[in-house]
Short mmCIF file of C-alpha atoms in Angstrom, two decimals:
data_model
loop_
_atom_site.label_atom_id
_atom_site.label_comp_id
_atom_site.label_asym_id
_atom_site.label_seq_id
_atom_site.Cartn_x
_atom_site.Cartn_y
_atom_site.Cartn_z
CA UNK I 129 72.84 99.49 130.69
CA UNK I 130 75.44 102.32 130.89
CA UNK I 131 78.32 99.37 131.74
CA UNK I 132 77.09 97.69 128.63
CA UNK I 133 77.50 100.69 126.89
CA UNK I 134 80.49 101.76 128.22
CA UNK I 135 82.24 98.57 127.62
CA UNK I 136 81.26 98.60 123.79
CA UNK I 137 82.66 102.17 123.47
CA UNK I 138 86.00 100.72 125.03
CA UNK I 139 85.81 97.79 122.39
CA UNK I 140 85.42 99.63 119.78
CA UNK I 141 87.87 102.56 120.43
CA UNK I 142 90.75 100.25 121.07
CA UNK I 143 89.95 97.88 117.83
CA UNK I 144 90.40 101.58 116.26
CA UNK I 145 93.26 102.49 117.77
CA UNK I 146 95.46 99.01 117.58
CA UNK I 147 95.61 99.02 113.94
CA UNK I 148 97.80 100.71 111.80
CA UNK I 149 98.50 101.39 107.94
CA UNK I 150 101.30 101.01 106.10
CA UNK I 151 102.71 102.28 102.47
CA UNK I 152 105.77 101.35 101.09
CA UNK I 153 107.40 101.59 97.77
CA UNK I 154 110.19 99.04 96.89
CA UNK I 155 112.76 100.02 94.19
CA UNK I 156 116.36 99.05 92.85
CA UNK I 157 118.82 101.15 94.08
CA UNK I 158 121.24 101.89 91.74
CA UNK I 159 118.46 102.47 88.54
CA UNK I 160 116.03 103.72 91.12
CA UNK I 161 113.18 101.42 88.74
CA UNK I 162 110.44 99.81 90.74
CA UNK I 163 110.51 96.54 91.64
CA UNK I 164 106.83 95.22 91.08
CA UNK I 165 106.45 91.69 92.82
CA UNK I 166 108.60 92.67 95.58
CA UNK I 167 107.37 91.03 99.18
CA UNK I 168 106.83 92.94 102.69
CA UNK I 169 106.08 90.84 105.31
CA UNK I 170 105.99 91.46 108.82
CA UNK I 171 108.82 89.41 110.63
CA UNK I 172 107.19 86.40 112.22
CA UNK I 173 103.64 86.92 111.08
CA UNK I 174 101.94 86.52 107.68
CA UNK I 175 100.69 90.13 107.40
CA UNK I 176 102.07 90.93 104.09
CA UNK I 177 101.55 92.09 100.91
CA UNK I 178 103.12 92.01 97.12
CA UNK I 179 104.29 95.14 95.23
CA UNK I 180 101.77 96.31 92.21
CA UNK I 181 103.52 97.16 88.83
CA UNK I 182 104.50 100.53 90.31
CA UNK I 183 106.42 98.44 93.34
CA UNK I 184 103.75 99.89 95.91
CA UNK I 185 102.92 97.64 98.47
CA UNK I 186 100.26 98.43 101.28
CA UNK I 187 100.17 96.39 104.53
CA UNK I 188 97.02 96.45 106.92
CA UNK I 189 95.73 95.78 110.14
CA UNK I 190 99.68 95.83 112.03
CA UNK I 191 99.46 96.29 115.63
CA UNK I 192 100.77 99.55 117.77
CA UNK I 193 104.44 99.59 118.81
CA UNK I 194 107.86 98.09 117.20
CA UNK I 195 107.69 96.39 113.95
CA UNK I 196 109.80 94.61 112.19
CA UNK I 197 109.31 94.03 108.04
CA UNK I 198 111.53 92.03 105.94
CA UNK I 199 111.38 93.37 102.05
CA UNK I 200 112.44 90.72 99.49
CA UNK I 201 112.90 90.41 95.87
CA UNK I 202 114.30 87.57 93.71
CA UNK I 203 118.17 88.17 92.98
CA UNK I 204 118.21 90.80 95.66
CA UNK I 205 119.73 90.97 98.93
CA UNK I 206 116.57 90.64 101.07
CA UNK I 207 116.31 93.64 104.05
CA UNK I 208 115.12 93.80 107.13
CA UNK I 209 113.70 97.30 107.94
CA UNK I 210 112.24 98.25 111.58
CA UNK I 211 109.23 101.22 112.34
CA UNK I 212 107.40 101.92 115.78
CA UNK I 213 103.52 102.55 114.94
CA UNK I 214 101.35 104.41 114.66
CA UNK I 215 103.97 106.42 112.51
CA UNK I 216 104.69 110.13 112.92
CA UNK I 217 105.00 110.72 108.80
CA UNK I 218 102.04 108.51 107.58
CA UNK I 219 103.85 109.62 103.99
CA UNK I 220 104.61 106.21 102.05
CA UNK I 221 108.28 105.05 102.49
CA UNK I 222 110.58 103.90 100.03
CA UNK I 223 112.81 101.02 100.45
CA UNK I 224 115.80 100.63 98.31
CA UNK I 225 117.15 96.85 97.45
CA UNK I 226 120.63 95.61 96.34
CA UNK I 227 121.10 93.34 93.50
CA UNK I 228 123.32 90.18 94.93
CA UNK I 229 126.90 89.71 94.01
CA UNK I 230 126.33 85.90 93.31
CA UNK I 231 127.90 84.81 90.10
CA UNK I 232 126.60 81.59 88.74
CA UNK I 233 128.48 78.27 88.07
CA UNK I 234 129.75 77.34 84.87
CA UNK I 235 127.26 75.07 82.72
CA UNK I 236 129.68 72.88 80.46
CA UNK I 237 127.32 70.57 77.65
CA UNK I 238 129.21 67.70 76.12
#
């Protein structure tokens, strides 16, 4: 009985403890606007999520220790951005993207 017991307080405790929260706020960098539709998604796995209309974006359930998150946004440069968890400053973290430099290709109609 007390193994039993013991072993479900270790199960539980370290489902607890192995999974992590994350805020982020994704915005343009040089009008500092939001970017709402804006992707996190962890590097390799899909935990992810898609920025509201304020460009929040909340990612759950990512395991203890290095992280990597790649933050993308159509006709931005997409960035790769790196945090060990569980955080220190659990305050949401904004992420600033660059428009590309691509030009498009002249469109000639005959």
């Amino acid at each position: 009985m007390k193994i039993t017991l013991l072993s479900l307080l270790i199960f539980i405790a370290h489902t607890a403890i192995g999974q992590h929260a994350f805020t982020i706020f994704v915005k343009d960098q040089s009008t500092n606007q939001p970017l709402p539709g804006a992707t996190v998604q962890r590097k390799g796995l899909s935990i992810g999520s898609s920025a509201d209309k304020n460009g929040k974006a909340e990612l759950q359930n990512i395991p203890g220790g290095s992280q990597a998150f790649l933050v993308r946004f159509v006709g931005y440069q997409t960035k790769e951005i790196r945090f060990v968890f569980p955080l220190a400053d659990t305050t949401a973290t904004i992420i600033y993207l660059v428009p590309e430099e691509k030009e498009l290709e002249e469109v000639i109609i005959s």
